[in-house]
PDB file of C-alpha atoms in Angstrom:
ATOM      1  CA  MET L   1      -3.942   1.266  -4.891  1.00 86.00           C
ATOM      2  CA  ARG L   2      -4.331  -0.352  -8.301  1.00 87.00           C
ATOM      3  CA  HIS L   3      -1.519  -2.795  -7.498  1.00 90.00           C
ATOM      4  CA  ALA L   4      -3.119  -3.677  -4.156  1.00 92.00           C
ATOM      5  CA  TYR L   5      -6.464  -4.481  -5.752  1.00 91.00           C
ATOM      6  CA  ARG L   6      -4.724  -6.472  -8.494  1.00 91.00           C
ATOM      7  CA  GLN L   7      -3.035  -8.549  -5.795  1.00 92.00           C
ATOM      8  CA  ASP L   8      -6.345  -9.060  -4.000  1.00 92.00           C
ATOM      9  CA  ALA L   9      -7.868 -10.336  -7.248  1.00 91.00           C
ATOM     10  CA  GLY L  10      -4.994 -12.770  -7.833  1.00 92.00           C
ATOM     11  CA  LEU L  11      -3.778 -10.841 -10.892  1.00 92.00           C
ATOM     12  CA  ALA L  12      -0.256 -10.170  -9.615  1.00 92.00           C
ATOM     13  CA  PRO L  13       1.226 -13.521  -8.513  1.00 95.00           C
ATOM     14  CA  TRP L  14       4.694 -13.550  -6.993  1.00 97.00           C
ATOM     15  CA  ASP L  15       7.496 -14.959  -9.143  1.00 96.00           C
ATOM     16  CA  ALA L  16       9.506 -15.987  -6.037  1.00 97.00           C
ATOM     17  CA  THR L  17      12.141 -13.350  -6.801  1.00 98.00           C
ATOM     18  CA  TRP L  18      13.680 -11.071  -4.188  1.00 98.00           C
ATOM     19  CA  HIS L  19      14.999  -7.686  -5.319  1.00 98.00           C
ATOM     20  CA  LEU L  20      17.972  -6.298  -3.416  1.00 98.00           C
ATOM     21  CA  PHE L  21      19.501  -2.820  -3.445  1.00 98.00           C
ATOM     22  CA  ALA L  22      22.871  -1.913  -1.953  1.00 98.00           C
ATOM     23  CA  PHE L  23      24.342   1.563  -1.818  1.00 96.00           C
ATOM     24  CA  ALA L  24      27.223   3.398  -0.194  1.00 93.00           C
ATOM     25  CA  ILE L  25      26.694   7.139  -0.363  1.00 94.00           C
ATOM     26  CA  PRO L  26      29.314   9.259   1.456  1.00 92.00           C
ATOM     27  CA  GLU L  27      28.472  11.600   4.313  1.00 92.00           C
ATOM     28  CA  SER L  28      29.059  14.546   1.993  1.00 93.00           C
ATOM     29  CA  ARG L  29      25.912  13.431   0.113  1.00 94.00           C
ATOM     30  CA  ARG L  30      23.901  12.793   3.243  1.00 94.00           C
ATOM     31  CA  THR L  31      20.710  14.385   1.909  1.00 96.00           C
ATOM     32  CA  ALA L  32      20.761  12.122  -1.156  1.00 96.00           C
ATOM     33  CA  ARG L  33      21.417   9.103   1.065  1.00 96.00           C
ATOM     34  CA  ASP L  34      18.492   9.894   3.368  1.00 97.00           C
ATOM     35  CA  THR L  35      16.202  10.559   0.404  1.00 97.00           C
ATOM     36  CA  LEU L  36      17.094   7.225  -1.187  1.00 97.00           C
ATOM     37  CA  ARG L  37      16.430   5.403   2.087  1.00 97.00           C
ATOM     38  CA  GLU L  38      13.019   7.057   2.397  1.00 97.00           C
ATOM     39  CA  ASN L  39      12.208   6.193  -1.210  1.00 97.00           C
ATOM     40  CA  LEU L  40      13.130   2.530  -0.700  1.00 97.00           C
ATOM     41  CA  LEU L  41      10.959   2.334   2.416  1.00 96.00           C
ATOM     42  CA  HIS L  42       8.093   4.018   0.555  1.00 95.00           C
ATOM     43  CA  LEU L  43       8.402   1.363  -2.163  1.00 96.00           C
ATOM     44  CA  GLY L  44       8.033  -1.370   0.456  1.00 96.00           C
ATOM     45  CA  ALA L  45      11.675  -2.371   0.856  1.00 98.00           C
ATOM     46  CA  ALA L  46      13.045  -3.442   4.245  1.00 98.00           C
ATOM     47  CA  PRO L  47      16.590  -2.927   5.545  1.00 97.00           C
ATOM     48  CA  ILE L  48      18.674  -6.057   5.977  1.00 96.00           C
ATOM     49  CA  GLN L  49      21.766  -4.263   7.197  1.00 93.00           C
ATOM     50  CA  SER L  50      23.414  -0.892   6.671  1.00 92.00           C
ATOM     51  CA  GLY L  51      22.983   0.167   3.056  1.00 94.00           C
ATOM     52  CA  LEU L  52      21.233  -3.049   1.973  1.00 98.00           C
ATOM     53  CA  TYR L  53      17.493  -3.290   1.336  1.00 98.00           C
ATOM     54  CA  VAL L  54      15.211  -6.018   0.010  1.00 98.00           C
ATOM     55  CA  THR L  55      11.708  -6.215  -1.392  1.00 98.00           C
ATOM     56  CA  ALA L  56       9.567  -8.852  -3.047  1.00 97.00           C
ATOM     57  CA  SER L  57       8.222  -6.325  -5.557  1.00 95.00           C
ATOM     58  CA  PRO L  58       9.848  -5.513  -8.947  1.00 95.00           C
ATOM     59  CA  VAL L  59      10.623  -1.852  -8.246  1.00 96.00           C
ATOM     60  CA  THR L  60      14.099  -1.668  -9.777  1.00 97.00           C
ATOM     61  CA  GLU L  61      13.102   0.811 -12.483  1.00 97.00           C
ATOM     62  CA  LEU L  62      11.633   3.153  -9.871  1.00 97.00           C
ATOM     63  CA  VAL L  63      14.749   2.940  -7.691  1.00 98.00           C
ATOM     64  CA  GLU L  64      17.049   3.552 -10.658  1.00 97.00           C
ATOM     65  CA  ALA L  65      14.989   6.584 -11.655  1.00 97.00           C
ATOM     66  CA  GLN L  66      15.386   7.942  -8.133  1.00 97.00           C
ATOM     67  CA  VAL L  67      19.174   7.537  -8.035  1.00 97.00           C
ATOM     68  CA  ARG L  68      19.436   9.218 -11.434  1.00 97.00           C
ATOM     69  CA  HIS L  69      17.418  12.123 -10.093  1.00 97.00           C
ATOM     70  CA  LEU L  70      19.674  12.301  -7.030  1.00 97.00           C
ATOM     71  CA  GLY L  71      22.838  12.056  -9.116  1.00 96.00           C
ATOM     72  CA  VAL L  72      24.184   8.994  -7.262  1.00 96.00           C
ATOM     73  CA  THR L  73      23.782   6.308  -9.933  1.00 96.00           C
ATOM     74  CA  ASP L  74      27.325   5.015  -9.425  1.00 95.00           C
ATOM     75  CA  THR L  75      26.627   4.193  -5.766  1.00 96.00           C
ATOM     76  CA  LEU L  76      23.786   1.712  -6.364  1.00 97.00           C
ATOM     77  CA  THR L  77      24.043  -2.044  -6.869  1.00 97.00           C
ATOM     78  CA  CYS L  78      20.915  -3.985  -7.860  1.00 97.00           C
ATOM     79  CA  LEU L  79      20.527  -7.749  -7.790  1.00 97.00           C
ATOM     80  CA  THR L  80      17.832 -10.399  -7.740  1.00 98.00           C
ATOM     81  CA  THR L  81      17.729 -13.854  -6.228  1.00 98.00           C
ATOM     82  CA  THR L  82      15.277 -16.673  -5.618  1.00 97.00           C
ATOM     83  CA  GLU L  83      17.339 -17.944  -2.670  1.00 97.00           C
ATOM     84  CA  LEU L  84      17.512 -15.493   0.210  1.00 97.00           C
ATOM     85  CA  ARG L  85      18.859 -16.461   3.621  1.00 97.00           C
ATOM     86  CA  ILE L  86      19.102 -14.103   6.558  1.00 96.00           C
ATOM     87  CA  GLY L  87      20.776 -15.764   9.484  1.00 94.00           C
ATOM     88  CA  GLY L  88      19.208 -19.209   9.411  1.00 95.00           C
ATOM     89  CA  ILE L  89      15.904 -18.098   7.889  1.00 98.00           C
ATOM     90  CA  THR L  90      15.173 -19.260   4.351  1.00 97.00           C
ATOM     91  CA  ASP L  91      11.402 -19.826   4.208  1.00 98.00           C
ATOM     92  CA  PRO L  92       9.830 -16.884   2.306  1.00 98.00           C
ATOM     93  CA  GLN L  93       6.954 -16.413   4.768  1.00 97.00           C
ATOM     94  CA  ASP L  94       9.338 -16.530   7.725  1.00 98.00           C
ATOM     95  CA  LEU L  95      11.576 -14.001   6.009  1.00 98.00           C
ATOM     96  CA  ALA L  96       8.637 -11.678   5.443  1.00 98.00           C
ATOM     97  CA  ALA L  97       7.612 -11.965   9.095  1.00 97.00           C
ATOM     98  CA  ALA L  98      11.167 -11.188  10.198  1.00 97.00           C
ATOM     99  CA  LEU L  99      11.695  -8.233   7.857  1.00 98.00           C
ATOM    100  CA  TRP L 100       8.363  -6.404   8.009  1.00 98.00           C
ATOM    101  CA  PRO L 101       6.170  -5.497  11.046  1.00 97.00           C
ATOM    102  CA  LEU L 102       3.251  -7.572   9.814  1.00 97.00           C
ATOM    103  CA  GLN L 103       1.326  -7.478  13.093  1.00 97.00           C
ATOM    104  CA  ASP L 104       1.317  -3.682  13.148  1.00 97.00           C
ATOM    105  CA  ILE L 105       0.339  -3.533   9.470  1.00 97.00           C
ATOM    106  CA  ALA L 106      -2.475  -6.040  10.042  1.00 98.00           C
ATOM    107  CA  ALA L 107      -3.752  -4.032  13.026  1.00 98.00           C
ATOM    108  CA  ARG L 108      -4.016  -0.901  10.855  1.00 97.00           C
ATOM    109  CA  HIS L 109      -6.047  -2.808   8.282  1.00 98.00           C
ATOM    110  CA  GLU L 110      -8.298  -4.206  10.987  1.00 98.00           C
ATOM    111  CA  ARG L 111      -9.021  -0.661  12.161  1.00 97.00           C
ATOM    112  CA  LEU L 112      -9.777   0.352   8.568  1.00 97.00           C
ATOM    113  CA  ALA L 113     -12.096  -2.633   8.140  1.00 97.00           C
ATOM    114  CA  ALA L 114     -13.994  -1.813  11.335  1.00 98.00           C
ATOM    115  CA  PHE L 115     -14.391   1.812  10.293  1.00 97.00           C
ATOM    116  CA  ALA L 116     -15.476   1.014   6.733  1.00 96.00           C
ATOM    117  CA  GLU L 117     -17.947  -1.612   7.949  1.00 96.00           C
ATOM    118  CA  SER L 118     -19.543   0.799  10.432  1.00 96.00           C
ATOM    119  CA  ARG L 119     -19.920   3.514   7.795  1.00 94.00           C
ATOM    120  CA  LEU L 120     -21.210   1.022   5.235  1.00 94.00           C
ATOM    121  CA  THR L 121     -23.893  -0.072   7.679  1.00 94.00           C
ATOM    122  CA  ARG L 122     -24.902   3.552   8.189  1.00 91.00           C
ATOM    123  CA  LEU L 123     -25.044   4.192   4.431  1.00 90.00           C
ATOM    124  CA  THR L 124     -27.046   1.066   3.603  1.00 89.00           C
ATOM    125  CA  GLU L 125     -29.376   0.754   6.594  1.00 89.00           C
ATOM    126  CA  GLY L 126     -29.855   4.342   7.746  1.00 80.00           C
ATOM    127  CA  PRO L 127     -31.731   7.249   6.193  1.00 88.00           C
ATOM    128  CA  GLU L 128     -30.333   8.956   3.101  1.00 86.00           C
ATOM    129  CA  PRO L 129     -27.174  10.799   4.233  1.00 86.00           C
ATOM    130  CA  SER L 130     -26.992  14.559   3.915  1.00 87.00           C
ATOM    131  CA  ASP L 131     -24.394  16.234   1.715  1.00 85.00           C
ATOM    132  CA  THR L 132     -22.382  17.139   4.809  1.00 88.00           C
ATOM    133  CA  GLU L 133     -22.494  13.583   6.133  1.00 89.00           C
ATOM    134  CA  ARG L 134     -21.396  12.144   2.787  1.00 88.00           C
ATOM    135  CA  LEU L 135     -18.448  14.523   2.667  1.00 88.00           C
ATOM    136  CA  THR L 136     -17.528  13.741   6.277  1.00 92.00           C
ATOM    137  CA  VAL L 137     -17.569  10.000   5.640  1.00 92.00           C
ATOM    138  CA  ALA L 138     -15.521  10.437   2.463  1.00 89.00           C
ATOM    139  CA  VAL L 139     -12.840  12.459   4.247  1.00 90.00           C
ATOM    140  CA  GLU L 140     -12.711  10.040   7.178  1.00 94.00           C
ATOM    141  CA  LEU L 141     -12.589   7.026   4.865  1.00 93.00           C
ATOM    142  CA  ALA L 142      -9.750   8.540   2.833  1.00 91.00           C
ATOM    143  CA  ALA L 143      -7.801   9.295   6.024  1.00 94.00           C
ATOM    144  CA  GLN L 144      -8.301   5.786   7.440  1.00 95.00           C
ATOM    145  CA  PHE L 145      -7.395   4.211   4.113  1.00 94.00           C
ATOM    146  CA  THR L 146      -4.203   6.253   3.866  1.00 93.00           C
ATOM    147  CA  ALA L 147      -3.229   5.405   7.442  1.00 95.00           C
ATOM    148  CA  ALA L 148      -3.527   1.693   6.641  1.00 96.00           C
ATOM    149  CA  MET L 149      -1.953   1.753   3.186  1.00 95.00           C
ATOM    150  CA  ASP L 150       1.008   4.114   3.632  1.00 93.00           C
ATOM    151  CA  PRO L 151       3.056   1.752   5.851  1.00 92.00           C
ATOM    152  CA  ASP L 152       1.961  -1.366   3.938  1.00 96.00           C
ATOM    153  CA  PRO L 153       4.759  -2.784   1.718  1.00 96.00           C
ATOM    154  CA  LEU L 154       2.063  -4.613  -0.298  1.00 96.00           C
ATOM    155  CA  LEU L 155       3.858  -7.921  -0.057  1.00 97.00           C
ATOM    156  CA  PRO L 156       2.623 -10.635  -2.405  1.00 96.00           C
ATOM    157  CA  PRO L 157      -0.202 -12.667  -0.842  1.00 96.00           C
ATOM    158  CA  GLU L 158       2.069 -15.730  -1.008  1.00 96.00           C
ATOM    159  CA  LEU L 159       4.204 -14.172   1.750  1.00 98.00           C
ATOM    160  CA  LEU L 160       1.397 -13.131   4.083  1.00 97.00           C
ATOM    161  CA  PRO L 161      -0.462 -14.964   6.856  1.00 95.00           C
ATOM    162  CA  ARG L 162      -3.926 -16.214   5.932  1.00 93.00           C
ATOM    163  CA  PRO L 163      -6.421 -14.764   6.294  1.00 92.00           C
ATOM    164  CA  TRP L 164      -4.805 -11.375   5.716  1.00 96.00           C
ATOM    165  CA  PRO L 165      -6.940  -8.418   6.888  1.00 97.00           C
ATOM    166  CA  GLY L 166      -5.634  -6.105   4.164  1.00 97.00           C
ATOM    167  CA  SER L 167      -7.692  -7.617   1.363  1.00 95.00           C
ATOM    168  CA  HIS L 168     -10.810  -7.684   3.568  1.00 96.00           C
ATOM    169  CA  ALA L 169     -10.335  -4.026   4.548  1.00 97.00           C
ATOM    170  CA  ARG L 170      -9.833  -2.954   0.943  1.00 95.00           C
ATOM    171  CA  ARG L 171     -12.974  -4.805  -0.151  1.00 94.00           C
ATOM    172  CA  LEU L 172     -15.039  -3.078   2.523  1.00 95.00           C
ATOM    173  CA  THR L 173     -13.492   0.262   1.557  1.00 93.00           C
ATOM    174  CA  ALA L 174     -14.434  -0.317  -2.084  1.00 91.00           C
ATOM    175  CA  ASP L 175     -17.989  -1.221  -1.074  1.00 92.00           C
ATOM    176  CA  CYS L 176     -18.229   1.875   1.106  1.00 91.00           C
ATOM    177  CA  TRP L 177     -16.850   4.114  -1.620  1.00 88.00           C
ATOM    178  CA  ARG L 178     -19.278   2.693  -4.164  1.00 86.00           C
ATOM    179  CA  ARG L 179     -22.160   3.280  -1.780  1.00 87.00           C
ATOM    180  CA  LEU L 180     -21.059   6.867  -1.221  1.00 84.00           C
ATOM    181  CA  ARG L 181     -21.173   7.504  -4.955  1.00 79.00           C
ATOM    182  CA  GLN L 182     -24.562   5.823  -5.294  1.00 77.00           C
ATOM    183  CA  THR L 183     -26.147   7.937  -2.565  1.00 62.00           C
ATOM    184  CA  ARG L 184     -25.419  11.159  -4.420  1.00 56.00           C
ATOM    185  CA  THR L 185     -28.607  13.118  -5.115  1.00 56.00           C
ATOM    186  CA  PRO L 186     -28.822  13.577  -8.930  1.00 54.00           C
ATOM    187  CA  GLY L 187     -28.768  17.175 -10.060  1.00 54.00           C
ATOM    188  CA  ARG L 188     -28.111  18.524  -6.575  1.00 50.00           C
ATOM    189  CA  THR L 189     -25.107  16.984  -4.876  1.00 49.00           C
ATOM    190  CA  PRO L 190     -21.790  17.351  -6.724  1.00 50.00           C
ATOM    191  CA  THR L 191     -19.497  14.368  -7.206  1.00 54.00           C
ATOM    192  CA  LEU L 192     -16.698  14.303  -4.653  1.00 56.00           C
ATOM    193  CA  ARG L 193     -14.066  15.330  -7.179  1.00 58.00           C
ATOM    194  CA  LEU L 194     -11.360  15.681  -4.540  1.00 53.00           C
ATOM    195  CA  PHE L 195     -11.426  11.891  -4.031  1.00 58.00           C
ATOM    196  CA  ALA L 196     -11.924  10.845  -7.650  1.00 61.00           C
ATOM    197  CA  LEU L 197      -8.549   9.090  -7.684  1.00 60.00           C
ATOM    198  CA  TYR L 198      -9.701   6.727  -4.949  1.00 62.00           C
ATOM    199  CA  ALA L 199     -12.792   5.726  -6.882  1.00 59.00           C
ATOM    200  CA  ASP L 200     -10.935   5.475 -10.211  1.00 61.00           C
ATOM    201  CA  ALA L 201      -8.413   3.064  -8.689  1.00 64.00           C
ATOM    202  CA  LEU L 202     -11.035   0.609  -7.474  1.00 67.00           C
ATOM    203  CA  PRO L 203     -11.439  -2.641  -9.440  1.00 66.00           C
ATOM    204  CA  PRO L 204     -14.156  -2.865 -12.115  1.00 62.00           C
ATOM    205  CA  GLY L 205     -17.577  -3.249 -10.563  1.00 59.00           C
ATOM    206  CA  ASP L 206     -16.544  -1.577  -7.294  1.00 46.00           C
ATOM    207  CA  GLY L 207     -16.026   1.960  -8.457  1.00 41.00           C
ATOM    208  CA  GLY L 208     -19.627   2.818  -9.234  1.00 40.00           C
TER     209      GLY L 208
END
């Protein structure tokens, strides 16, 4: 979350470097192989071909920590390049569009934006929400946010179509979260501690 908001604020510019990871783990270590694949996908990498993944984010240290944990360090090859060509595609934005399902990711963010905007309208224009309503909105907002963010590789803005709905959805989510915290009744309604990590990760000025 912190990285996403840093990107939205222009604080994490792309250095035009692609990070590639190749591995060949034998069938006898199938569990380790599957775990490494899942970890690479979770970190936003995309498969190019069997056993070869690429990402625009500098996640090498995280991948190396994972292979050490799995005990398969000798199977991993890491490399970086500023010139990536897949088939005849060389343009970075075209590569991103070919490697990641950007339309599906954008659609998830659009759903998040619509939800956050509707709840923000209720919180700002309607009567003071009850404790139950605040908790309901917080749970729903967290679920919608997770659904949009989990499959998002958080590609650098330089690789994404403009306008990109992700930054808009995250801004509305931050506004909604701030409003939820502001509508707390002093001395009566407890802070939503369960979701403190969401609020703490918001950029300065948006976390309340």
